C-alpha cells in the first residue's frame, strides 16, 4: 500500500484524476479484500497507463487502456469489472477486427495485467494487416468516411465516376 501512495506522490496523477467519483467507487467496492486486490492489480499495470470510470449505478467499474502500436495507431481496451469481481470474469471491449475475449478467468490466479499483455500481443499480430490496408488506401481512391475504424475489414474503392467496388478482407491466421 505504501508503494501505491508513493506512486501518486511521485507522479503528476492524483487519486482524483484516476478514480471515478468517490460515491460510485465506494458503491462498487463490496468488500475490503476485493478493493485491495483491485488496487494491487492496478498498481501492477501502472496507474499512469489506465483511466478509471464507473457506470452511473456503480455496478461496473471500467479500466480504459490505450496502446500505441508500431504504426502509431491508437487502440483502446476497455475492461469492465463487475461488482462480483474477482469471482466474476471481467469483460473486454476493443476496436479490433477480431474478437478479444477472456477465455479463462481464475479468481485466485488471473491478473488484469495479463489481459493488457494479451491485448498488446493481438494488436502486434495485426500490424501487417493494417499495413496492407494503409497501402491500399494510399494507392487507391477510398470512398469510406475518414477516420476508418481499425475494426473495419471492408473498403469501398472508386474505379471511375460511375463504378465503385467494395472489398472485404478476411483474417485467416490464428491469433
MMTF fields as JSON, N, C-alpha, C and O atoms, coordinates in Angstrom:
{
  "mmtfVersion": "1.0.0",
  "mmtfProducer": "UNKNOWN",
  "numBonds": 699,
  "numAtoms": 700,
  "numGroups": 175,
  "numChains": 1,
  "numModels": 1,
  "chainsPerModel": [1],
  "groupsPerChain": [175],
  "chainIdList": ["A"],
  "bondAtomList": [4, 2, 8, 6, 12, 10, 16, 14, 20, 18, 24, 22, 28, 26, 32, 30, 36, 34, 40, 38, 44, 42, 48, 46, 52, 50, 56, 54, 60, 58, 64, 62, 68, 66, 72, 70, 76, 74, 80, 78, 84, 82, 88, 86, 92, 90, 96, 94, 100, 98, 104, 102, 108, 106, 112, 110, 116, 114, 120, 118, 124, 122, 128, 126, 132, 130, 136, 134, 140, 138, 144, 142, 148, 146, 152, 150, 156, 154, 160, 158, 164, 162, 168, 166, 172, 170, 176, 174, 180, 178, 184, 182, 188, 186, 192, 190, 196, 194, 200, 198, 204, 202, 208, 206, 212, 210, 216, 214, 220, 218, 224, 222, 228, 226, 232, 230, 236, 234, 240, 238, 244, 242, 248, 246, 252, 250, 256, 254, 260, 258, 264, 262, 268, 266, 272, 270, 276, 274, 280, 278, 284, 282, 288, 286, 292, 290, 296, 294, 300, 298, 304, 302, 308, 306, 312, 310, 316, 314, 320, 318, 324, 322, 328, 326, 332, 330, 336, 334, 340, 338, 344, 342, 348, 346, 352, 350, 356, 354, 360, 358, 364, 362, 368, 366, 372, 370, 376, 374, 380, 378, 384, 382, 388, 386, 392, 390, 396, 394, 400, 398, 404, 402, 408, 406, 412, 410, 416, 414, 420, 418, 424, 422, 428, 426, 432, 430, 436, 434, 440, 438, 444, 442, 448, 446, 452, 450, 456, 454, 460, 458, 464, 462, 468, 466, 472, 470, 476, 474, 480, 478, 484, 482, 488, 486, 492, 490, 496, 494, 500, 498, 504, 502, 508, 506, 512, 510, 516, 514, 520, 518, 524, 522, 528, 526, 532, 530, 536, 534, 540, 538, 544, 542, 548, 546, 552, 550, 556, 554, 560, 558, 564, 562, 568, 566, 572, 570, 576, 574, 580, 578, 584, 582, 588, 586, 592, 590, 596, 594, 600, 598, 604, 602, 608, 606, 612, 610, 616, 614, 620, 618, 624, 622, 628, 626, 632, 630, 636, 634, 640, 638, 644, 642, 648, 646, 652, 650, 656, 654, 660, 658, 664, 662, 668, 666, 672, 670, 676, 674, 680, 678, 684, 682, 688, 686, 692, 690, 696, 694],
  "bondOrderList": [1, 1, 1, 1, 1, 1, 1, 1, 1, 1, 1, 1, 1, 1, 1, 1, 1, 1, 1, 1, 1, 1, 1, 1, 1, 1, 1, 1, 1, 1, 1, 1, 1, 1, 1, 1, 1, 1, 1, 1, 1, 1, 1, 1, 1, 1, 1, 1, 1, 1, 1, 1, 1, 1, 1, 1, 1, 1, 1, 1, 1, 1, 1, 1, 1, 1, 1, 1, 1, 1, 1, 1, 1, 1, 1, 1, 1, 1, 1, 1, 1, 1, 1, 1, 1, 1, 1, 1, 1, 1, 1, 1, 1, 1, 1, 1, 1, 1, 1, 1, 1, 1, 1, 1, 1, 1, 1, 1, 1, 1, 1, 1, 1, 1, 1, 1, 1, 1, 1, 1, 1, 1, 1, 1, 1, 1, 1, 1, 1, 1, 1, 1, 1, 1, 1, 1, 1, 1, 1, 1, 1, 1, 1, 1, 1, 1, 1, 1, 1, 1, 1, 1, 1, 1, 1, 1, 1, 1, 1, 1, 1, 1, 1, 1, 1, 1, 1, 1, 1, 1, 1, 1, 1, 1],
  "groupList": [{"groupName": "UNK", "atomNameList": ["N", "CA", "C", "O"], "elementList": ["N", "C", "C", "O"], "formalChargeList": [0, 0, 0, 0], "bondAtomList": [1, 0, 2, 1, 3, 2], "bondOrderList": [1, 1, 2], "singleLetterCode": "X", "chemCompType": "L-PEPTIDE LINKING"}],
  "groupTypeList": [0, 0, 0, 0, 0, 0, 0, 0, 0, 0, 0, 0, 0, 0, 0, 0, 0, 0, 0, 0, 0, 0, 0, 0, 0, 0, 0, 0, 0, 0, 0, 0, 0, 0, 0, 0, 0, 0, 0, 0, 0, 0, 0, 0, 0, 0, 0, 0, 0, 0, 0, 0, 0, 0, 0, 0, 0, 0, 0, 0, 0, 0, 0, 0, 0, 0, 0, 0, 0, 0, 0, 0, 0, 0, 0, 0, 0, 0, 0, 0, 0, 0, 0, 0, 0, 0, 0, 0, 0, 0, 0, 0, 0, 0, 0, 0, 0, 0, 0, 0, 0, 0, 0, 0, 0, 0, 0, 0, 0, 0, 0, 0, 0, 0, 0, 0, 0, 0, 0, 0, 0, 0, 0, 0, 0, 0, 0, 0, 0, 0, 0, 0, 0, 0, 0, 0, 0, 0, 0, 0, 0, 0, 0, 0, 0, 0, 0, 0, 0, 0, 0, 0, 0, 0, 0, 0, 0, 0, 0, 0, 0, 0, 0, 0, 0, 0, 0, 0, 0, 0, 0, 0, 0, 0, 0],
  "groupIdList": [1, 2, 3, 4, 5, 6, 7, 8, 9, 10, 11, 12, 13, 14, 15, 16, 17, 18, 19, 20, 21, 22, 23, 24, 25, 26, 27, 28, 29, 30, 31, 32, 33, 34, 35, 36, 37, 38, 39, 40, 41, 42, 43, 44, 45, 46, 47, 48, 49, 50, 51, 52, 53, 54, 55, 56, 57, 58, 59, 60, 61, 62, 63, 64, 65, 66, 67, 68, 69, 70, 71, 72, 73, 74, 75, 76, 77, 78, 79, 80, 81, 82, 83, 84, 85, 86, 87, 88, 89, 90, 91, 92, 93, 94, 95, 96, 97, 98, 99, 100, 101, 102, 103, 104, 105, 106, 107, 108, 109, 110, 111, 112, 113, 114, 115, 116, 117, 118, 119, 120, 121, 122, 123, 124, 125, 126, 127, 128, 129, 130, 131, 132, 133, 134, 135, 136, 137, 138, 139, 140, 141, 142, 143, 144, 145, 146, 147, 148, 149, 150, 151, 152, 153, 154, 155, 156, 157, 158, 159, 160, 161, 162, 163, 164, 165, 166, 167, 168, 169, 170, 171, 172, 173, 174, 175],
  "secStructList": [7, 2, 2, 2, 2, 2, 2, 2, 2, 2, 1, 1, 7, 7, 2, 2, 2, 2, 1, 7, 7, 2, 2, 2, 2, 2, 2, 2, 7, 7, 7, 2, 2, 2, 2, 2, 2, 2, 2, 2, 2, 2, 2, 2, 2, 7, 4, 4, 4, 3, 3, 3, 3, 3, 7, 6, 6, 1, 1, 3, 3, 3, 3, 3, 3, 3, 3, 3, 7, 6, 6, 1, 7, 3, 3, 3, 3, 3, 3, 3, 3, 3, 6, 6, 6, 6, 6, 1, 7, 7, 3, 3, 3, 3, 7, 7, 1, 1, 7, 7, 7, 7, 7, 7, 7, 7, 6, 6, 6, 7, 7, 2, 2, 2, 2, 2, 2, 2, 2, 2, 2, 2, 2, 2, 2, 6, 2, 2, 2, 2, 2, 2, 2, 2, 2, 2, 2, 2, 2, 1, 7, 5, 7, 1, 7, 1, 1, 7, 7, 6, 6, 7, 7, 3, 3, 3, 3, 3, 3, 3, 6, 6, 3, 3, 3, 3, 3, 3, 7, 7, 7, 7, 1, 7, 7],
  "xCoordList": [0.822, 0.0, 0.868, 0.499, 2.029, 2.922, 3.417, 3.536, 3.713, 4.166, 3.054, 3.318, 1.812, 0.675, 0.62, 0.46, 0.752, 0.718, 1.918, 1.788, 3.089, 4.27, 4.174, 4.713, 3.491, 3.344, 2.513, 2.747, 1.536, 0.757, 1.575, 1.493, 2.357, 3.108, 4.246, 4.672, 4.754, 5.865, 5.419, 6.254, 4.133, 3.665, 2.824, 2.512, 2.469, 1.624, 0.15, -0.699, -0.164, -1.541, -1.973, -1.229, -3.167, -3.696, -4.733, -5.203, -5.081, -6.105, -7.391, -8.079, -7.722, -8.983, -8.975, -10.038, -7.809, -7.732, -7.941, -8.505, -7.494, -7.531, -8.795, -9.192, -9.429, -10.57, -11.887, -11.969, -12.917, -14.247, -14.723, -14.051, -15.878, -16.378, -16.427, -16.774, -16.079, -15.923, -17.215, -17.175, -18.359, -19.615, -19.847, -20.281, -19.57, -19.728, -18.671, -18.952, -17.46, -16.383, -16.663, -16.479, -17.106, -17.399, -18.621, -18.736, -19.524, -20.684, -20.225, -20.782, -19.218, -18.704, -18.01, -18.21, -17.21, -16.41, -17.313, -17.939, -17.383, -18.288, -17.573, -18.22, -16.252, -15.51, -14.063, -13.55, -13.425, -12.07, -11.058, -10.14, -11.218, -10.272, -10.297, -9.245, -11.499, -11.609, -11.031, -10.365, -11.285, -10.771, -9.243, -8.625, -8.636, -7.176, -6.586, -5.529, -7.262, -6.803, -6.87, -5.944, -7.959, -8.088, -6.989, -6.389, -6.722, -5.642, -4.297, -3.49, -4.052, -2.798, -2.688, -1.616, -3.796, -3.794, -3.527, -2.748, -4.166, -3.973, -2.542, -1.936, -2.011, -0.629, 0.333, 1.326, 0.049, 0.886, 0.872, 1.897, -0.282, -0.402, 0.32, 1.038, 0.139, 0.653, -0.514, -1.229, -0.675, -1.767, -1.688, -2.719, -0.491, -0.338, -0.817, -1.001, -1.021, -1.422, -2.92, -3.379, -3.683, -5.125, -5.888, -5.353, -7.15, -8.104, -9.282, -9.657, -9.859, -10.985, -12.258, -12.248, -13.346, -14.676, -15.647, -15.324, -16.829, -17.826, -19.167, -19.427, -20.012, -21.36, -22.132, -21.765, -23.19, -23.95, -24.538, -24.703, -24.854, -25.399, -24.303, -24.594, -23.049, -21.935, -21.768, -20.991, -22.479, -22.414, -21.205, -20.825, -20.599, -19.445, -18.373, -18.655, -17.165, -16.002, -15.254, -15.021, -14.874, -14.204, -12.779, -12.539, -11.839, -10.45, -10.255, -10.547, -9.767, -9.538, -8.034, -7.338, -7.547, -6.119, -5.975, -6.689, -5.06, -4.777, -3.377, -2.418, -3.278, -1.995, -1.669, -2.515, -0.452, 0.009, 0.874, 1.897, 0.451, 1.18, 2.369, 2.643, 3.063, 4.263, 3.959, 4.854, 2.709, 2.293, 1.701, 1.053, 1.914, 1.379, -0.144, -0.726, -0.789, -2.245, -2.638, -1.983, -3.703, -4.197, -5.264, -6.202, -5.111, -6.069, -6.549, -5.745, -7.857, -8.448, -8.935, -9.563, -8.631, -9.122, -9.901, -9.386, -11.143, -11.979, -12.214, -12.748, -11.818, -12.034, -13.125, -12.919, -14.287, -15.419, -15.333, -15.378, -15.209, -15.071, -16.4, -16.833, -17.053, -18.352, -18.193, -17.092, -19.285, -19.247, -18.758, -18.148, -19.009, -18.609, -17.169, -16.752, -16.414, -15.013, -14.26, -14.578, -13.332, -12.692, -13.392, -12.96, -14.465, -15.167, -15.858, -16.044, -16.237, -16.853, -15.83, -15.128, -15.752, -14.764, -15.05, -16.207, -13.997, -14.196, -14.551, -14.294, -15.134, -15.478, -14.659, -14.364, -14.297, -13.456, -14.183, -14.975, -13.887, -14.364, -13.147, -12.315, -13.056, -11.915, -12.378, -13.553, -11.419, -11.679, -10.847, -10.207, -10.857, -10.068, -10.959, -12.16, -10.384, -11.175, -11.385, -11.978, -10.912, -11.096, -11.7, -11.59, -12.339, -12.889, -11.76, -10.769, -11.935, -10.957, -11.719, -12.386, -11.611, -12.323, -11.347, -10.244, -11.772, -11.016, -11.519, -12.639, -10.686, -11.101, -11.178, -12.153, -10.152, -10.088, -9.865, -8.975, -10.671, -10.501, -10.589, -11.612, -9.532, -9.493, -9.335, -8.354, -10.288, -10.296, -9.048, -8.675, -8.408, -7.225, -5.924, -5.004, -5.833, -4.539, -4.52, -3.444, -5.655, -5.67, -5.385, -5.782, -4.688, -4.297, -4.799, -4.852, -5.164, -5.614, -4.491, -4.754, -3.258, -2.139, -2.006, -1.529, -2.421, -2.396, -3.332, -3.024, -4.469, -5.418, -4.771, -4.862, -4.121, -3.473, -2.333, -2.188, -1.53, -0.439, -0.97, -0.388, -2.061, -2.677, -3.201, -3.082, -3.782, -4.265, -3.105, -3.231, -1.986, -0.807, -0.354, -0.005, -0.355, 0.064, -0.857, -0.392, -2.159, -3.116, -2.93, -2.896, -2.808, -2.591, -1.298, -1.274, -0.239, 1.037, 0.925, 1.574, 0.12, -0.037, -0.832, -0.802, -1.537, -2.345, -1.611, -2.213, -0.342, 0.401, 0.454, 0.229, 0.745, 0.837, -0.53, -0.617, -1.59, -2.949, -3.229, -3.671, -2.968, -3.217, -2.257, -2.633, -1.031, -0.07, -0.563, -0.43, -1.126, -1.655, -2.868, -3.02, -3.735, -4.88, -4.415, -4.991, -3.396, -2.845, -2.269, -2.443, -1.584, -1.033, -2.156, -2.053, -3.213, -4.372, -4.986, -5.325, -5.13, -5.708, -4.815, -5.312, -3.508, -2.578, -2.621, -2.505, -2.785, -2.71, -4.048, -4.072, -5.15, -6.48, -7.294, -6.931, -8.386, -9.308, -10.344, -11.188, -10.264, -11.16, -12.323, -12.12, -13.542, -14.74, -15.28, -16.2, -14.732, -15.208, -14.894, -13.89, -15.793, -15.573, -14.384, -14.175, -13.619, -12.461, -12.892, -13.818, -12.318, -11.345, -12.037, -13.15, -11.375, -11.896, -11.495, -10.335, -12.444, -12.192, -11.186, -11.206, -10.314, -9.363, -10.073, -9.478, -11.316, -12.098, -12.656, -13.082, -12.657, -13.246, -12.355, -11.146, -12.98, -12.257, -12.747, -12.373, -13.573, -14.077, -13.608, -13.346, -13.51, -13.194, -14.002, -14.149, -14.52, -15.176, -14.168, -13.657, -13.883, -12.874, -13.525, -14.416, -13.072, -13.587, -12.812, -11.583, -13.563, -12.967, -12.979, -11.953, -14.141, -14.28, -15.474, -15.987, -15.928, -17.014, -18.317, -19.137, -18.515, -19.774, -19.678, -20.701, -18.491, -18.319, -17.444, -16.403, -17.914, -17.062, -17.264, -18.293, -16.281, -16.362, -16.127, -15.451, -16.705, -16.463, -15.709, -16.133, -14.59, -13.814, -13.878, -13.985, -13.81, -13.761, -12.584, -12.454, -11.744, -10.596, -10.965, -11.796, -10.341, -10.577, -9.245, -8.22, -9.297, -8.104, -8.091, -8.969, -7.094, -7.031, -5.991, -5.694, -5.447, -4.458, -5.055, -5.986, -4.508, -4.989, -4.264, -3.035, -5.049, -4.461, -4.427, -3.969],
  "yCoordList": [-1.186, 0.0, 1.251, 2.264, 1.185, 2.336, 2.665, 3.836, 1.617, 1.889, 2.501, 3.29, 2.142, 2.748, 4.236, 5.046, 4.595, 6.007, 6.751, 7.9, 6.12, 6.8, 6.997, 7.97, 6.085, 6.268, 7.493, 8.159, 7.805, 9.019, 10.259, 11.255, 10.211, 11.395, 11.676, 12.824, 10.643, 10.852, 11.114, 11.41, 11.013, 11.237, 12.5, 13.121, 12.859, 14.031, 13.701, 14.579, 12.446, 11.995, 11.997, 11.569, 12.476, 12.416, 11.311, 10.81, 10.943, 9.923, 10.348, 9.518, 11.619, 12.097, 12.148, 12.065, 12.281, 12.249, 10.84, 10.662, 9.836, 8.458, 7.714, 6.785, 8.096, 7.339, 7.969, 9.182, 7.146, 7.689, 8.414, 8.401, 9.044, 9.779, 8.851, 7.676, 9.38, 8.532, 7.83, 6.71, 8.46, 7.799, 6.559, 5.532, 6.628, 5.458, 4.405, 3.208, 4.84, 3.897, 3.11, 1.893, 3.791, 3.088, 2.197, 1.176, 2.575, 1.725, 0.443, -0.629, 0.554, -0.612, -1.583, -2.795, -1.05, -1.894, -2.554, -1.872, -3.886, -4.593, -5.191, -5.535, -5.323, -5.757, -5.283, -5.045, -5.153, -4.598, -5.476, -4.961, -6.785, -7.689, -7.519, -7.485, -7.413, -7.201, -5.85, -5.729, -4.839, -3.498, -3.501, -2.943, -4.123, -4.166, -4.975, -4.628, -6.046, -6.84, -6.014, -6.045, -5.279, -4.424, -3.369, -3.123, -2.751, -1.762, -2.391, -1.778, -3.6, -4.29, -4.581, -4.436, -4.988, -5.252, -3.969, -3.969, -2.88, -1.604, -1.113, -0.593, -1.271, -0.859, -1.68, -1.149, -2.961, -3.824, -3.343, -3.394, -2.876, -2.341, -1.003, -0.753, -0.159, 1.205, 2.167, 2.158, 2.978, 3.95, 4.872, 5.335, 5.143, 6.074, 5.487, 6.226, 4.175, 3.531, 3.293, 2.801, 3.631, 3.401, 4.616, 5.474, 4.657, 5.619, 4.81, 3.796, 5.259, 4.56, 5.36, 6.591, 4.649, 5.266, 4.217, 3.031, 4.66, 3.702, 4.024, 5.155, 3.008, 3.211, 4.088, 4.197, 4.708, 5.643, 4.965, 5.603, 3.676, 2.973, 2.315, 1.698, 2.447, 1.905, 0.405, -0.176, -0.243, -1.703, -2.199, -3.363, -1.34, -1.743, -0.667, 0.523, -1.093, -0.216, -0.515, -1.682, 0.509, 0.31, 0.837, 1.981, -0.018, 0.38, 0.615, -0.265, 1.787, 2.137, 2.226, 2.981, 1.451, 1.431, 1.729, 1.152, 2.623, 2.939, 2.451, 2.717, 1.731, 1.193, 1.808, 1.83, 2.307, 2.863, 1.801, 1.389, 1.359, 0.285, 0.838, 2.037, -0.041, 0.348, 1.297, 1.995, 1.331, 2.245, 3.531, 4.274, 3.806, 4.992, 5.048, 6.132, 3.891, 3.824, 3.631, 2.888, 4.297, 4.186, 3.103, 3.084, 2.209, 1.124, 1.159, 1.178, 1.167, 1.267, -0.089, -0.848, -0.368, -1.558, -1.081, -0.328, -1.524, -1.224, -2.536, -3.487, -2.584, -3.769, -3.424, -2.612, -4.043, -3.815, -4.808, -6.022, -4.273, -5.103, -5.102, -4.057, -6.255, -6.324, -6.266, -6.439, -6.025, -5.927, -7.207, -7.151, -8.333, -9.606, -9.996, -11.123, -9.078, -9.339, -9.553, -8.856, -10.416, -11.224, -12.555, -13.307, -12.85, -14.119, -14.16, -15.237, -13.02, -12.94, -12.37, -11.41, -12.96, -12.575, -11.168, -10.817, -10.364, -9.062, -9.251, -10.309, -8.235, -8.261, -7.188, -6.138, -7.47, -6.541, -6.001, -6.694, -4.739, -4.094, -3.47, -2.839, -3.655, -3.129, -2.602, -2.694, -2.045, -1.607, -2.44, -1.892, -3.747, -4.652, -5.381, -5.52, -5.852, -6.597, -8.061, -8.822, -8.45, -9.812, -9.711, -8.681, -10.793, -10.802, -10.878, -11.583, -10.138, -10.18, -10.499, -9.639, -11.748, -12.21, -12.807, -13.228, -12.832, -13.511, -14.944, -15.217, -15.852, -17.25, -17.916, -18.597, -17.715, -18.379, -17.32, -16.478, -17.367, -16.444, -17.239, -17.862, -17.215, -17.87, -16.777, -16.033, -16.68, -15.58, -15.56, -14.505, -16.689, -16.757, -16.429, -15.879, -16.757, -16.629, -15.664, -15.201, -15.345, -14.462, -13.025, -12.582, -12.305, -10.925, -10.029, -10.446, -8.805, -7.852, -7.501, -7.239, -7.493, -7.175, -8.217, -7.896, -9.46, -10.497, -10.13, -10.387, -9.534, -9.101, -8.027, -8.071, -7.066, -5.982, -6.525, -6.121, -7.422, -8.013, -8.815, -8.762, -9.553, -10.286, -9.327, -9.591, -8.212, -7.19, -6.659, -6.538, -6.343, -5.866, -6.905, -6.549, -8.177, -9.249, -9.345, -9.506, -9.247, -9.315, -8.118, -8.28, -6.922, -5.722, -5.871, -5.566, -6.33, -6.502, -7.521, -7.364, -8.557, -9.576, -9.059, -9.672, -7.951, -7.382, -6.29, -5.655, -6.061, -4.975, -5.112, -4.132, -6.298, -6.458, -6.273, -5.751, -6.69, -6.488, -4.995, -4.571, -4.198, -2.758, -2.082, -1.108, -2.574, -2.012, -2.226, -1.335, -3.389, -3.651, -2.778, -2.29, -2.576, -1.686, -0.246, 0.469, 0.186, 1.533, 1.689, 2.732, 0.659, 0.692, 0.77, 1.519, 0.013, 0.066, 1.463, 1.993, 2.057, 3.4, 4.443, 5.436, 4.225, 5.162, 5.043, 6.05, 3.826, 3.581, 3.664, 3.737, 3.656, 3.669, 4.83, 5.435, 5.128, 6.151, 5.435, 4.694, 5.669, 5.021, 5.956, 7.125, 5.444, 6.261, 6.254, 7.01, 5.425, 5.353, 6.654, 7.316, 7.0, 8.207, 8.019, 6.949, 9.071, 9.056, 9.544, 10.353, 9.136, 8.055, 6.699, 6.526, 5.765, 4.406, 3.649, 3.683, 2.98, 2.224, 1.106, 0.477, 0.865, -0.247, -1.59, -2.615, -1.604, -2.837, -3.161, -4.288, -2.189, -2.371, -3.232, -3.02, -4.202, -5.064, -4.853, -5.611, -3.841, -3.555, -2.172, -1.29, -2.008, -0.714, -0.586, -1.543, 0.618, 0.932, 1.695, 2.735, 1.172, 1.76, 2.308, 1.684, 3.475, 4.103, 3.556, 3.61, 3.027, 2.552, 3.692, 4.007, 4.3, 5.514, 6.283, 5.939, 7.316, 8.148, 7.38, 7.764, 6.317, 5.58, 4.227, 3.586, 3.793, 2.444, 2.486, 3.14, 1.766, 1.532, 0.081, -0.528, -0.456, -1.821, -1.799, -0.924, -2.779, -2.933, -4.236, -5.295, -4.137, -5.339, -5.616, -4.703, -6.886, -7.28, -8.222, -9.221, -7.89, -8.74, -9.687, -9.372, -10.831, -11.806, -12.158, -12.297, -12.293, -12.682, -14.195, -14.783, -14.831, -16.292, -16.861, -18.054, -16.044, -16.57, -16.644, -15.915, -17.525, -17.738, -16.784, -16.751, -16.013, -15.033, -15.609, -14.948],
  "zCoordList": [0.0, 0.0, 0.0, -0.594, 0.669, 0.68, -0.716, -1.076, -1.521, -2.88, -3.714, -4.622, -3.413, -4.099, -3.81, -4.722, -2.541, -2.169, -2.72, -3.144, -2.723, -3.246, -4.746, -5.274, -5.452, -6.895, -7.207, -8.216, -6.351, -6.559, -6.242, -6.961, -5.181, -4.792, -5.759, -5.884, -6.454, -7.37, -8.802, -9.657, -9.081, -10.447, -10.509, -9.492, -11.732, -11.933, -11.793, -11.942, -11.509, -11.411, -9.955, -9.072, -9.72, -8.366, -8.286, -9.307, -7.087, -6.886, -7.57, -8.164, -7.496, -8.039, -9.553, -10.168, -10.18, -11.634, -12.162, -13.242, -11.414, -11.891, -11.52, -12.224, -10.443, -9.939, -10.349, -10.538, -10.487, -10.724, -9.477, -8.446, -9.574, -8.414, -7.211, -7.335, -6.057, -4.874, -4.491, -3.982, -4.723, -4.36, -5.217, -4.695, -6.523, -7.383, -7.08, -7.14, -6.755, -6.486, -5.214, -5.183, -4.17, -2.922, -3.072, -2.394, -3.946, -4.21, -4.915, -4.678, -5.773, -6.486, -5.537, -5.618, -4.659, -3.774, -2.748, -1.936, -2.78, -1.876, -0.673, 0.315, -0.735, 0.452, 0.341, -0.753, 1.489, 1.548, 0.816, 0.178, 0.903, 0.257, -1.267, -1.906, -1.847, -3.292, -3.686, -4.715, -2.869, -3.132, -3.135, -4.041, -2.133, -2.057, -3.21, -3.737, -3.598, -4.734, -6.016, -6.827, -6.196, -7.372, -7.392, -8.438, -6.264, -6.19, -6.542, -7.241, -6.067, -6.38, -7.877, -8.463, -8.49, -9.935, -10.709, -11.663, -10.306, -11.0, -10.811, -11.747, -9.631, -9.38, -10.235, -10.733, -10.408, -11.246, -12.697, -13.378, -13.171, -14.527, -14.624, -15.592, -13.647, -13.523, -13.685, -14.687, -12.685, -12.683, -13.892, -14.381, -14.377, -15.496, -16.821, -17.788, -16.884, -18.134, -18.261, -19.291, -17.24, -17.302, -16.799, -16.096, -17.184, -16.626, -16.111, -16.7, -15.016, -14.409, -14.583, -14.553, -14.766, -14.754, -14.231, -14.177, -13.85, -13.377, -14.003, -14.412, -14.069, -14.591, -13.616, -12.446, -14.096, -13.257, -12.024, -10.985, -12.132, -10.965, -10.122, -9.097, -10.551, -9.786, -9.889, -9.132, -10.809, -10.887, -11.676, -11.55, -12.48, -13.286, -13.185, -13.325, -12.947, -12.965, -14.253, -14.567, -15.005, -16.282, -16.222, -15.836, -16.612, -16.788, -18.274, -19.084, -18.639, -20.036, -20.258, -19.58, -21.212, -21.549, -23.033, -23.852, -23.387, -24.779, -25.114, -24.39, -26.225, -26.682, -28.029, -28.923, -28.184, -29.455, -30.119, -29.573, -31.305, -31.977, -32.765, -32.73, -33.469, -34.217, -35.37, -35.847, -35.824, -36.881, -36.336, -37.073, -35.058, -34.363, -34.367, -34.32, -34.423, -34.336, -32.875, -32.144, -32.454, -31.08, -31.006, -31.803, -30.046, -29.847, -28.406, -27.474, -28.231, -26.902, -26.421, -27.159, -25.172, -24.485, -23.274, -22.447, -23.179, -22.019, -21.287, -21.859, -20.032, -19.205, -18.207, -17.305, -18.374, -17.472, -16.322, -16.522, -15.125, -13.934, -13.189, -12.703, -13.092, -12.412, -10.894, -10.37, -10.203, -8.745, -8.082, -7.014, -8.683, -8.061, -8.42, -8.157, -9.015, -9.318, -8.018, -7.054, -7.906, -8.941, -9.223, -10.097, -8.491, -8.715, -10.066, -10.633, -10.581, -11.906, -12.875, -12.558, -14.039, -15.044, -15.587, -15.817, -15.792, -16.434, -17.91, -18.485, -18.508, -19.935, -20.641, -20.071, -21.89, -22.639, -23.859, -24.499, -24.16, -25.388, -26.067, -25.416, -27.392, -28.141, -29.494, -29.85, -30.241, -31.61, -32.589, -33.486, -32.415, -33.248, -34.253, -34.02, -35.375, -36.36, -35.974, -36.738, -34.817, -34.304, -32.914, -32.248, -32.483, -31.126, -30.12, -30.313, -29.047, -27.964, -26.694, -26.12, -26.262, -25.073, -24.073, -24.424, -22.847, -21.804, -21.792, -21.361, -22.265, -22.368, -21.0, -20.685, -20.199, -18.898, -17.83, -17.953, -16.787, -15.665, -14.374, -14.089, -13.606, -12.301, -11.254, -11.271, -10.353, -9.381, -8.505, -7.992, -8.329, -7.454, -8.181, -7.575, -9.472, -10.153, -11.331, -11.707, -11.924, -13.089, -12.673, -11.595, -13.553, -13.273, -14.404, -15.561, -14.062, -15.077, -16.048, -17.222, -15.584, -16.476, -17.585, -18.673, -17.329, -18.364, -19.508, -20.672, -19.18, -20.21, -21.072, -22.298, -20.432, -21.175, -22.032, -23.186, -21.496, -22.28, -23.465, -24.548, -23.281, -24.395, -25.453, -26.649, -25.016, -25.943, -26.785, -28.004, -26.15, -26.882, -27.905, -29.03, -27.53, -28.445, -29.655, -30.783, -29.421, -30.532, -31.458, -32.678, -30.894, -31.715, -32.516, -33.708, -31.883, -32.58, -33.709, -34.744, -33.531, -34.572, -35.771, -36.838, -35.611, -36.695, -37.48, -38.346, -37.199, -37.842, -39.36, -40.069, -39.871, -41.327, -41.981, -43.092, -41.308, -41.824, -42.013, -43.081, -40.963, -41.061, -42.033, -42.685, -42.146, -43.099, -44.53, -45.37, -44.81, -46.152, -46.448, -47.568, -45.452, -45.664, -45.876, -46.697, -45.159, -45.336, -46.736, -47.367, -47.226, -48.582, -49.615, -50.587, -49.413, -50.303, -50.302, -51.36, -49.129, -49.024, -49.688, -50.22, -49.663, -50.288, -51.815, -52.513, -52.337, -53.773, -54.491, -55.719, -53.774, -54.399, -53.843, -52.834, -54.509, -54.012, -53.154, -53.659, -51.863, -50.91, -50.628, -50.301, -50.755, -50.583, -49.158, -48.847, -48.3, -46.915, -46.182, -46.445, -45.249, -44.45, -43.533, -42.962, -43.407, -42.509, -41.139, -41.083, -40.065, -39.99, -40.061, -39.565, -40.672, -40.776, -39.512, -39.099, -38.914, -37.685, -37.942, -39.0, -36.977, -37.095, -37.039, -37.374, -36.627, -36.612, -37.998, -38.247, -38.887, -40.21, -41.101, -41.193, -41.75, -42.691, -44.121, -45.017, -44.346, -45.692, -46.135, -45.317, -47.464, -48.063, -49.35, -50.11, -49.576, -50.85, -51.694, -51.277, -52.893, -53.768, -55.028, -55.604, -55.445, -56.668, -57.865, -57.908, -58.839, -60.087, -61.107, -61.71, -61.292, -62.104, -61.559, -60.495, -62.264, -61.743, -61.547, -60.714, -62.292, -62.227, -61.526, -61.286, -61.2, -60.658, -59.4, -59.353, -58.397, -57.229, -56.794, -57.085, -56.101, -55.597, -54.094, -53.552, -53.456, -52.03, -51.834, -52.294, -51.147, -50.861, -49.367, -48.549, -49.036, -47.632, -47.458, -48.166, -46.517, -46.22, -45.088, -44.237, -45.097, -44.033, -43.394, -44.062, -42.111, -41.367, -41.256, -40.624, -41.871, -41.887, -40.94, -40.993, -40.096, -39.17, -37.783, -37.442, -37.009, -35.645, -34.714, -34.661, -33.986, -33.07, -31.681, -30.75]
}
